[in-house]
mmCIF file of C-alpha atoms in Angstrom:
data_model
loop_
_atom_site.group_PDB
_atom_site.id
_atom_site.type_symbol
_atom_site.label_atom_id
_atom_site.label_comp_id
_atom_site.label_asym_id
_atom_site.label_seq_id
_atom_site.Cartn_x
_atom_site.Cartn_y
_atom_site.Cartn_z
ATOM 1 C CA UNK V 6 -117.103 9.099 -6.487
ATOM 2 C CA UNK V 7 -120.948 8.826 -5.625
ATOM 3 C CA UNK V 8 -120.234 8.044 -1.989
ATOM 4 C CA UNK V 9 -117.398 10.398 -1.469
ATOM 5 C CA UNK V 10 -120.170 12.804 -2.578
ATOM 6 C CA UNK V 11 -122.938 12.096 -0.816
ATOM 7 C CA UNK V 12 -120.546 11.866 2.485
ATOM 8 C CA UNK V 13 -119.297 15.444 1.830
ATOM 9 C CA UNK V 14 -122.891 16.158 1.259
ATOM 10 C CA UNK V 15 -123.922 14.349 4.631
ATOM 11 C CA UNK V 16 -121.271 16.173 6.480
ATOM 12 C CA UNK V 17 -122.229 19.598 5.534
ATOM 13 C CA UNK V 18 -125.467 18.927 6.246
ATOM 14 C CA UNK V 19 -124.976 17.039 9.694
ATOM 15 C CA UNK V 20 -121.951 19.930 10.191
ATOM 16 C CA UNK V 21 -124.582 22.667 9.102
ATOM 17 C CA UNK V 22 -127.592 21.251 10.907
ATOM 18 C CA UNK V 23 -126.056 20.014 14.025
ATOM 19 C CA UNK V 24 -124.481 23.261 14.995
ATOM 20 C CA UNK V 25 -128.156 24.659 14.198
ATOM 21 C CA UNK V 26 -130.052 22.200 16.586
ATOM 22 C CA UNK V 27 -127.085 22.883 19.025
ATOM 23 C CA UNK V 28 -128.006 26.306 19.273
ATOM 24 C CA UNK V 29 -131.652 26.330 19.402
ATOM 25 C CA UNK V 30 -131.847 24.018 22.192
ATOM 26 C CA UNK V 31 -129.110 26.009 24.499
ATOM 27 C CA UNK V 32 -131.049 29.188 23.925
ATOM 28 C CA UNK V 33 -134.637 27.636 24.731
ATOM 29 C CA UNK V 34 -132.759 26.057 27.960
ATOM 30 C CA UNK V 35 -131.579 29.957 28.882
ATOM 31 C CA UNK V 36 -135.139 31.606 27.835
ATOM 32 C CA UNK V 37 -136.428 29.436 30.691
ATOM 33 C CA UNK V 38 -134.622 31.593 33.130
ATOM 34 C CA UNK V 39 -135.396 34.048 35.188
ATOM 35 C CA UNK V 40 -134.594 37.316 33.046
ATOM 36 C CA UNK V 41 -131.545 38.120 34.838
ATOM 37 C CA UNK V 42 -130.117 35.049 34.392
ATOM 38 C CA UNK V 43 -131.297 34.649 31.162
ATOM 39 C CA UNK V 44 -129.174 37.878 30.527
ATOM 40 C CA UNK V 45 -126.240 37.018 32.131
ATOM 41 C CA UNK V 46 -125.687 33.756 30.797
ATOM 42 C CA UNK V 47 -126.496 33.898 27.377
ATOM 43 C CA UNK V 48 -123.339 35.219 26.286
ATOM 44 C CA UNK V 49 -121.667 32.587 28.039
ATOM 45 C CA UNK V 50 -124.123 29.775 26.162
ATOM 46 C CA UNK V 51 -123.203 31.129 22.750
ATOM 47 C CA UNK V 52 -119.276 31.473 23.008
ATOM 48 C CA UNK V 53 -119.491 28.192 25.202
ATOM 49 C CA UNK V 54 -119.164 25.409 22.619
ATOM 50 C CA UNK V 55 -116.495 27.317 20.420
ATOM 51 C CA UNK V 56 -114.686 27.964 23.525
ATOM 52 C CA UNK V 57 -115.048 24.149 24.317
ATOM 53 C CA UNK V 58 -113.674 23.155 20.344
ATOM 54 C CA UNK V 59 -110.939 25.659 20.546
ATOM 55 C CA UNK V 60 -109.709 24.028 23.946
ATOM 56 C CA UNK V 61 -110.233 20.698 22.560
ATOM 57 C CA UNK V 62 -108.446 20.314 18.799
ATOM 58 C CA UNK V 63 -106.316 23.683 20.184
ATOM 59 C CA UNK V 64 -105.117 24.145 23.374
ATOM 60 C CA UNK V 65 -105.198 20.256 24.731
ATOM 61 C CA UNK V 66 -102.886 19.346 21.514
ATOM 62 C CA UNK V 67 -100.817 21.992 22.043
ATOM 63 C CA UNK V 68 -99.881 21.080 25.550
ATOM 64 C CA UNK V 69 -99.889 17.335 24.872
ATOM 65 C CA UNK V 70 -96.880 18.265 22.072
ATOM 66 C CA UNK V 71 -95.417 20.501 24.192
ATOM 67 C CA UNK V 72 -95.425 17.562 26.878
ATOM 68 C CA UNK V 73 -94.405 14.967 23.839
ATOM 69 C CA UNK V 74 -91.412 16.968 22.740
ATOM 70 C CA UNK V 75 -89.541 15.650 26.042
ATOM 71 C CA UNK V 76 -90.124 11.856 25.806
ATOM 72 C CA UNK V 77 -88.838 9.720 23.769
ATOM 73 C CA UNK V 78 -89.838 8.605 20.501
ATOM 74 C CA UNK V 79 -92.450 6.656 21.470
ATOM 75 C CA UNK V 80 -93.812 8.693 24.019
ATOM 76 C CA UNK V 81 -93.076 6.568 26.656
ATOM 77 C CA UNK V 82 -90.232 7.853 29.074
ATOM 78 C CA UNK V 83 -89.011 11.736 29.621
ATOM 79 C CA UNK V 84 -85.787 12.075 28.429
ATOM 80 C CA UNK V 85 -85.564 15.827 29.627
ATOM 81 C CA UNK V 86 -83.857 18.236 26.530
ATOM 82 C CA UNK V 87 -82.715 15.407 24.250
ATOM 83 C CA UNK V 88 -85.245 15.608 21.589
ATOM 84 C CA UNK V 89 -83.929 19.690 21.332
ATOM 85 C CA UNK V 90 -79.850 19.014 21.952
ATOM 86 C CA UNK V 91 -80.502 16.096 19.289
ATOM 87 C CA UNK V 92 -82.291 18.351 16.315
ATOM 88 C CA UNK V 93 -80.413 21.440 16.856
ATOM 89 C CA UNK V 94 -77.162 19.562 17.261
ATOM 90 C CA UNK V 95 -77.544 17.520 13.251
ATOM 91 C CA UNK V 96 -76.432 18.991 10.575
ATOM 92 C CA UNK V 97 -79.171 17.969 8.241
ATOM 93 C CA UNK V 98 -81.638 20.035 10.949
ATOM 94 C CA UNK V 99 -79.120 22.763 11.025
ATOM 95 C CA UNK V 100 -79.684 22.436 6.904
ATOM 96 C CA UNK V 101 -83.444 22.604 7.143
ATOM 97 C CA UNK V 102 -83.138 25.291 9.352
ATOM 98 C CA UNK V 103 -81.012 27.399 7.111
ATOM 99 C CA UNK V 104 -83.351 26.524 4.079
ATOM 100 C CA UNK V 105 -86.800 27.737 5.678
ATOM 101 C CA UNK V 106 -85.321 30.792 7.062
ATOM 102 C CA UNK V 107 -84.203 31.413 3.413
ATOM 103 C CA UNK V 108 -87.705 30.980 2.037
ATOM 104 C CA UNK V 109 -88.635 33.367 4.759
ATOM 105 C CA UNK V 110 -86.482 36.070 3.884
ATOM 106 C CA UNK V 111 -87.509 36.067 0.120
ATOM 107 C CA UNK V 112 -90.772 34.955 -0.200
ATOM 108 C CA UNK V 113 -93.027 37.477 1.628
ATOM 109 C CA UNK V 114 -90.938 40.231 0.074
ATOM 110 C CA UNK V 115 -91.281 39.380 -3.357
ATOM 111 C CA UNK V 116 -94.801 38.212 -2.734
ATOM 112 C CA UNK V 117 -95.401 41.903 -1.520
ATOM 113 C CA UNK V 118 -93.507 43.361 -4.386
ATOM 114 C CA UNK V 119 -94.685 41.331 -6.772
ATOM 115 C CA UNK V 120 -98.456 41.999 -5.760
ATOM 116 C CA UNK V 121 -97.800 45.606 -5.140
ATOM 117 C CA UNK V 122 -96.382 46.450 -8.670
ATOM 118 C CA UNK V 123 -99.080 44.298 -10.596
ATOM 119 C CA UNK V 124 -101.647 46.090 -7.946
ATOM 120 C CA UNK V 125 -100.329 49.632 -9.102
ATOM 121 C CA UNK V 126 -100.382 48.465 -13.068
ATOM 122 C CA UNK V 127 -103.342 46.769 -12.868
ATOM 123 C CA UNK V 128 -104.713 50.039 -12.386
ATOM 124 C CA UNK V 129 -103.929 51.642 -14.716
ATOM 125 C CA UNK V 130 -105.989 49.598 -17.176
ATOM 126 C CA UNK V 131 -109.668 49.892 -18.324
ATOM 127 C CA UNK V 132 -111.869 48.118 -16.369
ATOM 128 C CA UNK V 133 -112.775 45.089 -18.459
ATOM 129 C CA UNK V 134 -109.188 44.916 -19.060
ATOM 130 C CA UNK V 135 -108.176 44.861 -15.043
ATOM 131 C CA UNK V 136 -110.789 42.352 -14.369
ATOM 132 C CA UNK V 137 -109.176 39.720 -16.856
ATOM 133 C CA UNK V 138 -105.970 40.578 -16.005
ATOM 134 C CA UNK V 139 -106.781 40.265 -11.734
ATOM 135 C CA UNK V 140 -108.656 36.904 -12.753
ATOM 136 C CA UNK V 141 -105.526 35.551 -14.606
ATOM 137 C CA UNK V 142 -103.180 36.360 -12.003
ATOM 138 C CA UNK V 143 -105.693 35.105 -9.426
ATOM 139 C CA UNK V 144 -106.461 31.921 -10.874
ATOM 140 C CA UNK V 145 -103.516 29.753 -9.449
ATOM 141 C CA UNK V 146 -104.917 30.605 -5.837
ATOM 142 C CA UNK V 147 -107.814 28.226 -6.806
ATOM 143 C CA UNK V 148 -105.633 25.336 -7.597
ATOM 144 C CA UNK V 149 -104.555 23.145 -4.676
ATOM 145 C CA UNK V 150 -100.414 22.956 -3.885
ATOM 146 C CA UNK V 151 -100.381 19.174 -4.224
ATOM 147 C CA UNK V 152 -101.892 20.233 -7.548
ATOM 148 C CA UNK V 153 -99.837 22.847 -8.233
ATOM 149 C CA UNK V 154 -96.848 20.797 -7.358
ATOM 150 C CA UNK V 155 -97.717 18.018 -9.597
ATOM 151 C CA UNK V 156 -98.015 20.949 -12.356
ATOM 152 C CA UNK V 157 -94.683 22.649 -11.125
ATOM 153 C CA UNK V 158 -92.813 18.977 -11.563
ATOM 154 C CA UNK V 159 -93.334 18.965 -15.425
ATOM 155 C CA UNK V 160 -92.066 22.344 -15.762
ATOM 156 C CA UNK V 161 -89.024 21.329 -14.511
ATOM 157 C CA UNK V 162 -89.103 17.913 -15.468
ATOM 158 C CA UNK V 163 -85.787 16.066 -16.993
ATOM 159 C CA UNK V 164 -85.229 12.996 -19.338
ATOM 160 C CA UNK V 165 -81.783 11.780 -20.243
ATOM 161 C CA UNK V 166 -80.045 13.273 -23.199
ATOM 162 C CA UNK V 167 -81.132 12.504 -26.799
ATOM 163 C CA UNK V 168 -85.030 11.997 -25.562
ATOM 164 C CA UNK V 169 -88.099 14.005 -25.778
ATOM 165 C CA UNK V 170 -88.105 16.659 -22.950
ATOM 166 C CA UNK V 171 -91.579 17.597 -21.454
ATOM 167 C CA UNK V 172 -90.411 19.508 -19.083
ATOM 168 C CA UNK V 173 -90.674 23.029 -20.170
ATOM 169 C CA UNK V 174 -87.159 24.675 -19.306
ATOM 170 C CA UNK V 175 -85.436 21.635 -20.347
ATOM 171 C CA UNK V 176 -87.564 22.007 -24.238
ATOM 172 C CA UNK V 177 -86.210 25.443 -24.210
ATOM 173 C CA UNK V 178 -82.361 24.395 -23.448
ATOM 174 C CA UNK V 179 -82.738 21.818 -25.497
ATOM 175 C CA UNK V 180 -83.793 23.739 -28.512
ATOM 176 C CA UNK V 181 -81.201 26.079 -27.790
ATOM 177 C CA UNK V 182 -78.929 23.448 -28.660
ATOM 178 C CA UNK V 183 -77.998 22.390 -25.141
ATOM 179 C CA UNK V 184 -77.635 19.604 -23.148
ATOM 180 C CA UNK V 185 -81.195 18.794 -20.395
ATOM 181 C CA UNK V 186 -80.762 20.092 -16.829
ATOM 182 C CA UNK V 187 -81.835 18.412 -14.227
ATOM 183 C CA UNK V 188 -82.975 21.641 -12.492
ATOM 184 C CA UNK V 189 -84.705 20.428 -8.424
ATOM 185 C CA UNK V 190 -80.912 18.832 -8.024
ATOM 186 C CA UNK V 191 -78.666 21.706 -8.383
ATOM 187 C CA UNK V 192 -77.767 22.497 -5.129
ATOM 188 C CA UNK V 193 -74.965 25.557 -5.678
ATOM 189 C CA UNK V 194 -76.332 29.059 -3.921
ATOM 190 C CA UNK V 195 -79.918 27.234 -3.269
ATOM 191 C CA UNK V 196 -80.524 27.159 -6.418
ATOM 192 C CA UNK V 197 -83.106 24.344 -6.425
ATOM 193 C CA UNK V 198 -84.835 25.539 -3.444
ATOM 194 C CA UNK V 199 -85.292 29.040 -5.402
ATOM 195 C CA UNK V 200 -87.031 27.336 -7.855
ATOM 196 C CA UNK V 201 -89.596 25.939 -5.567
ATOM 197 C CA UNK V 202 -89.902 29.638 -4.144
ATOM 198 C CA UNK V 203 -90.742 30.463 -7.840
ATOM 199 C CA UNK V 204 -93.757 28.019 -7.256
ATOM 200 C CA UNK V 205 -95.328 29.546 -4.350
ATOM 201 C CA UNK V 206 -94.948 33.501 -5.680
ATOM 202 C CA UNK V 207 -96.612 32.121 -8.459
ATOM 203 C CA UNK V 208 -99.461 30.768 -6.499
ATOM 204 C CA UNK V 209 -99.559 33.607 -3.725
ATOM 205 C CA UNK V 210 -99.141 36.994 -5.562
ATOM 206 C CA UNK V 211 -102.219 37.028 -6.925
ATOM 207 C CA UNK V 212 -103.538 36.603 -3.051
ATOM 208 C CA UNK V 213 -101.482 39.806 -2.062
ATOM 209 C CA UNK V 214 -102.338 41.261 -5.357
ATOM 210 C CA UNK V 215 -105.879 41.676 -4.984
ATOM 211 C CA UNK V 216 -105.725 43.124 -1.183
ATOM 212 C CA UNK V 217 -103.249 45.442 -1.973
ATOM 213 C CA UNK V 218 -104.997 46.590 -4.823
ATOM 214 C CA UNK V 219 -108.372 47.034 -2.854
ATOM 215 C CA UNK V 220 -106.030 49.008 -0.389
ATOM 216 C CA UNK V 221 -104.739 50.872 -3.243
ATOM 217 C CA UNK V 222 -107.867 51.912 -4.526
ATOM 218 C CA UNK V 223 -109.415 53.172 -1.030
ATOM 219 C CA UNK V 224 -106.390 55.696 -1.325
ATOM 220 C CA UNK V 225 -108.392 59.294 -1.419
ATOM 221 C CA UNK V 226 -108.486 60.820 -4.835
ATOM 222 C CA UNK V 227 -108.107 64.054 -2.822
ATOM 223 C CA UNK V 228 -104.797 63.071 -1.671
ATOM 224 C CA UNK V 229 -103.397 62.125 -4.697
ATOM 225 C CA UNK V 230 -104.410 65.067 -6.405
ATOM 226 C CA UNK V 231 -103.208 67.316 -4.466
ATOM 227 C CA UNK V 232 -100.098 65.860 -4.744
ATOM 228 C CA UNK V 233 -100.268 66.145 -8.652
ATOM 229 C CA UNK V 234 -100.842 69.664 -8.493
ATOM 230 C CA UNK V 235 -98.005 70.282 -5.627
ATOM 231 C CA UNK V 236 -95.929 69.248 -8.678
ATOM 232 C CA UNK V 237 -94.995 65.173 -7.284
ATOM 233 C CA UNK V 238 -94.293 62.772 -9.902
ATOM 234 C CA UNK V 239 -96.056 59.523 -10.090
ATOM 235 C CA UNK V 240 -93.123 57.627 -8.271
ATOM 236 C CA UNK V 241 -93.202 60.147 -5.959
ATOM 237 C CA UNK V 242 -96.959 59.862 -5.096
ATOM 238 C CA UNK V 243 -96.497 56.086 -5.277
ATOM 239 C CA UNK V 244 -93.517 56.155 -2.861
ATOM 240 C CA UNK V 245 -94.522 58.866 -0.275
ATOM 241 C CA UNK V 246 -98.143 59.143 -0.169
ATOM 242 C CA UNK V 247 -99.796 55.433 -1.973
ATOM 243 C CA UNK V 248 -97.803 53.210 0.387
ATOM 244 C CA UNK V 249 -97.586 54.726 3.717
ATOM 245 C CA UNK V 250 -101.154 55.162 3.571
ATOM 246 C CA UNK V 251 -101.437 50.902 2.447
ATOM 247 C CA UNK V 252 -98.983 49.906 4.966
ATOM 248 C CA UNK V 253 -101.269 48.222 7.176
ATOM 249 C CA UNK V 254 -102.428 46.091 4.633
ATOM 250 C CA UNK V 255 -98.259 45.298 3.266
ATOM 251 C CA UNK V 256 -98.146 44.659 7.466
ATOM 252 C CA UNK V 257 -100.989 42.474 7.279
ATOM 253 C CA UNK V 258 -99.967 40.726 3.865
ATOM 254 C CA UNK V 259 -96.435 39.924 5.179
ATOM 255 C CA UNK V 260 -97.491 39.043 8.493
ATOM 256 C CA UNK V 261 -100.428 36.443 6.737
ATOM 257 C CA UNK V 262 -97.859 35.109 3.630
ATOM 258 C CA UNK V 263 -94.662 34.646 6.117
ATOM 259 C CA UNK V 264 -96.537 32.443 8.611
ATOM 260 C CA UNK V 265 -97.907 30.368 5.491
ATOM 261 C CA UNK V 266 -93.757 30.274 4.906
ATOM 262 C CA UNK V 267 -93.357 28.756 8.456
ATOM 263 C CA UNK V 268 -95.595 26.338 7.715
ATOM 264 C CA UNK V 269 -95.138 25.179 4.013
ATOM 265 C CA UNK V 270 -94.949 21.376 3.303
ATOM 266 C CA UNK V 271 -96.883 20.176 0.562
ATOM 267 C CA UNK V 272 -94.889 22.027 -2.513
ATOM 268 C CA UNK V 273 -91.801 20.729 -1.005
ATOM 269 C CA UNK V 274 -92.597 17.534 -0.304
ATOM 270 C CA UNK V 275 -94.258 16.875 -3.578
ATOM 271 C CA UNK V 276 -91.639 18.075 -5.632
ATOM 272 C CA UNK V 277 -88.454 17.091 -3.488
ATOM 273 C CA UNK V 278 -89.589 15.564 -0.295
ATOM 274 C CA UNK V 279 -87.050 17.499 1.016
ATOM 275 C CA UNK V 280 -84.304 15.741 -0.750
ATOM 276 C CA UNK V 281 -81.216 17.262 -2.439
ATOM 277 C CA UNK V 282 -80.694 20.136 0.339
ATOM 278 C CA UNK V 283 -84.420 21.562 -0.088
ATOM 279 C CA UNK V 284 -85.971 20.190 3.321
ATOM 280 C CA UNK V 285 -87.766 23.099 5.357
ATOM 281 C CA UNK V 286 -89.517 22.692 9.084
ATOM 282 C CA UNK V 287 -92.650 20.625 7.801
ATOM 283 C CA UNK V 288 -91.874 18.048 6.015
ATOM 284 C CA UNK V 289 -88.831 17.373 7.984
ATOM 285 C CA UNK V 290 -91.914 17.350 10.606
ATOM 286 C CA UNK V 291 -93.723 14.657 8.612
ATOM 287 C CA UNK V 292 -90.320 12.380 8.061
ATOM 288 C CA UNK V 293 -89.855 12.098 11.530
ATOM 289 C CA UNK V 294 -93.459 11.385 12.680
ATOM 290 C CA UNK V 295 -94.908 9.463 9.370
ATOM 291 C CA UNK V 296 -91.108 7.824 7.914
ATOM 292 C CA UNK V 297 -89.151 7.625 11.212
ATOM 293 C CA UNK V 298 -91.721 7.299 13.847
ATOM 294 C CA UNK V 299 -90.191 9.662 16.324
ATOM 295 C CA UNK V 300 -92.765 11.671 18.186
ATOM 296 C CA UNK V 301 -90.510 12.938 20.496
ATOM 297 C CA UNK V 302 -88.583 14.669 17.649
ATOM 298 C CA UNK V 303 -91.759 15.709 15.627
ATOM 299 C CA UNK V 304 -92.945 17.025 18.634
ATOM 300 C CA UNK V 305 -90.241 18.965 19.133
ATOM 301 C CA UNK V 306 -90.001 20.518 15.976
ATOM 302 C CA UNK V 307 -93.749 21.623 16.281
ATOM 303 C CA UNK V 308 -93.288 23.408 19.536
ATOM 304 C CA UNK V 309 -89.933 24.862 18.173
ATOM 305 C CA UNK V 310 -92.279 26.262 15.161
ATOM 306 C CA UNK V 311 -94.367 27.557 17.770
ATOM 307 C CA UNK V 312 -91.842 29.160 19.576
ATOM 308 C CA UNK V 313 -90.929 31.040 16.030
ATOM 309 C CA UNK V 314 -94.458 32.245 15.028
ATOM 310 C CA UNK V 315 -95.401 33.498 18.745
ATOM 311 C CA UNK V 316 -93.296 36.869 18.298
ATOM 312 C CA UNK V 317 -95.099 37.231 14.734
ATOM 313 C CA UNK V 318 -98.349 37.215 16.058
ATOM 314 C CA UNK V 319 -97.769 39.261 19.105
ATOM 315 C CA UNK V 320 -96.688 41.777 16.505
ATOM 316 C CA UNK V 321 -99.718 40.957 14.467
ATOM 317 C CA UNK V 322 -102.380 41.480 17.086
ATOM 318 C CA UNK V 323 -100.398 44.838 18.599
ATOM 319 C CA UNK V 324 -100.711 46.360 14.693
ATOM 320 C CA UNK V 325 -104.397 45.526 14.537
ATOM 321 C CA UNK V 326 -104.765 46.875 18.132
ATOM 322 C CA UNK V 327 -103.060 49.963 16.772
ATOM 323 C CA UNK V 328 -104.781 50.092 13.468
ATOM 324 C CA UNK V 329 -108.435 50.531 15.218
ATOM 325 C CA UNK V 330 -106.968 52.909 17.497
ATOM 326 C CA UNK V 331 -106.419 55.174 15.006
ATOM 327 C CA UNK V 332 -109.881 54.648 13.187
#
């Protein structure tokens, strides 16, 4: 534990002070310019090495995967569409497919819902009162999902019949009188994959919660109480003057929670690895590079995911575009 330390600690500081040193010495090399030069080029010297990282760990991989998606599994020979006709053409892809688009549709909506409705609660409470109740709801956001997972697994943990349950639904049924479920393997109308949607609301509303309540609270008192007075009832001010004037940060909160969707992994793949119909795009990702060794698949899937989040973040950057327009 002592090295792992001082290694983080050597890494910040090398991170830290390298970046520093980095810095200093381009901008002494520029002040020794003429002062035109000096001028022109120092912009050029300070977005210059994050222009050079973002090309190297960003762009280059992204080609390279693009340009690994049509070899073959070892990334030896081109074999043209076949990684593509392969995925799209199995069933178990086809599966995965279904499943993330599932978590897709009802995640960021609930997460929004969720959030919004504790926002507008939240409130409504004293202040000593909304703080504690913000920082409970908050508080899974600082847990890690391979933590949270781990947690998650003893909730719905199951031991055969006639033995202790620690699994928390399964001591409730049990008490009840009833027989233990074993609750990640039923498989009728997702059910299993629902629960590991319950999971991630749990750890993200508290993340939409607290921007949509800071949205909620830059609402002008003006506004709302001139809508008291034109005789509007609460759902009414909530409902036609509160949320249109939040819906850039619902865009924003949706936009931010579905592409976190796209990519989810670890909660799966800690709790199920994907097995018993739950799979979704990542760790089906991870199977095929880390379990099957087939980069030209993995590949493939990546650049498919890509292909799926582009449209999101055109949208994304357009709304933002829009948003300071109107400022």
């Amino acid at each position: 534990m002592l090295i792992k330390t001082i290694n983080a600690v050597l890494a910040v500081i090398a991170g830290v002070g390298g970046a520093l040193v980095l810095f200093w010495l381009l901008n002494r090399l520029v002040g020794l310019l003429p002062g035109k030069w000096e001028d022109r080029l120092k912009p050029y010297v300070y977005i210059g090495p994050a222009f050079l990282a973002i090309s190297l760990y960003l762009i280059y991989p992204a080609i390279q995967t693009i340009n690994f998606s049509f070899a073959n599994a070892d990334s030896t020979a081109y074999v043209g569409l076949d990684n593509y006709t392969s995925l799209l053409g199995s069933a178990g892809f086809r599966s995965t497919l279904v499943n993330t688009l599932l978590w897709i549709v009802i995640v960021p909506a609930v997460t929004i819902a969720l959030g919004l409705g504790i926002a507008v609660l939240a409130d409504r409470l004293r202040p000593r009162a909304e703080k504690l109740a913000k920082t409970a709801i908050f508080m899974p956001m600082a847990i890690s999902a391979v933590g949270a997972g781990t947690i998650w697994r003893f909730v719905y943990a199951t031991n055969p019949p006639g033995e202790p349950q620690i699994g928390v639904q399964n001591a409730i049924v049990t008490g009840l009188g009833f027989d233990p479920v074993s609750w990640l393997q039923i498989t009728d109308f997702k059910f299993n994959s629902l629960e590991l949607m319950v999971m991630l609301l749990w750890a993200q509303v508290g993340f939409s919660m607290v921007l949509l309540s800071a949205a909620i609270k830059g609402v002008p008192a003006d506004t709302l109480e001139a809508a008291r007075i034109d005789g509007a009832s609460e759902r009414q001010i909530f409902r036609k003057v509160i949320v249109p004037q939040i819906r850039g940060t619902i865009i924003t909160v949706f936009v931010t929670v579905t592409i976190g969707v796209m990519k989810l992994f670890d909660i799966v793949y800690v709790m199920t690895n994907g097995d018993f119909n739950t799979n979704v795009i990542g760790v089906q990702f991870f199977n095929e590079l880390f379990t099957n060794f087939n980069n030209g698949h993995a590949a493939a899937i990546v650049v498919m995911l890509m292909i799926a989040i582009i449209p999101i973040m055109i949208y994304q950057v357009r709304h933002f575009r829009t948003e300071e327009a109107g400022r």
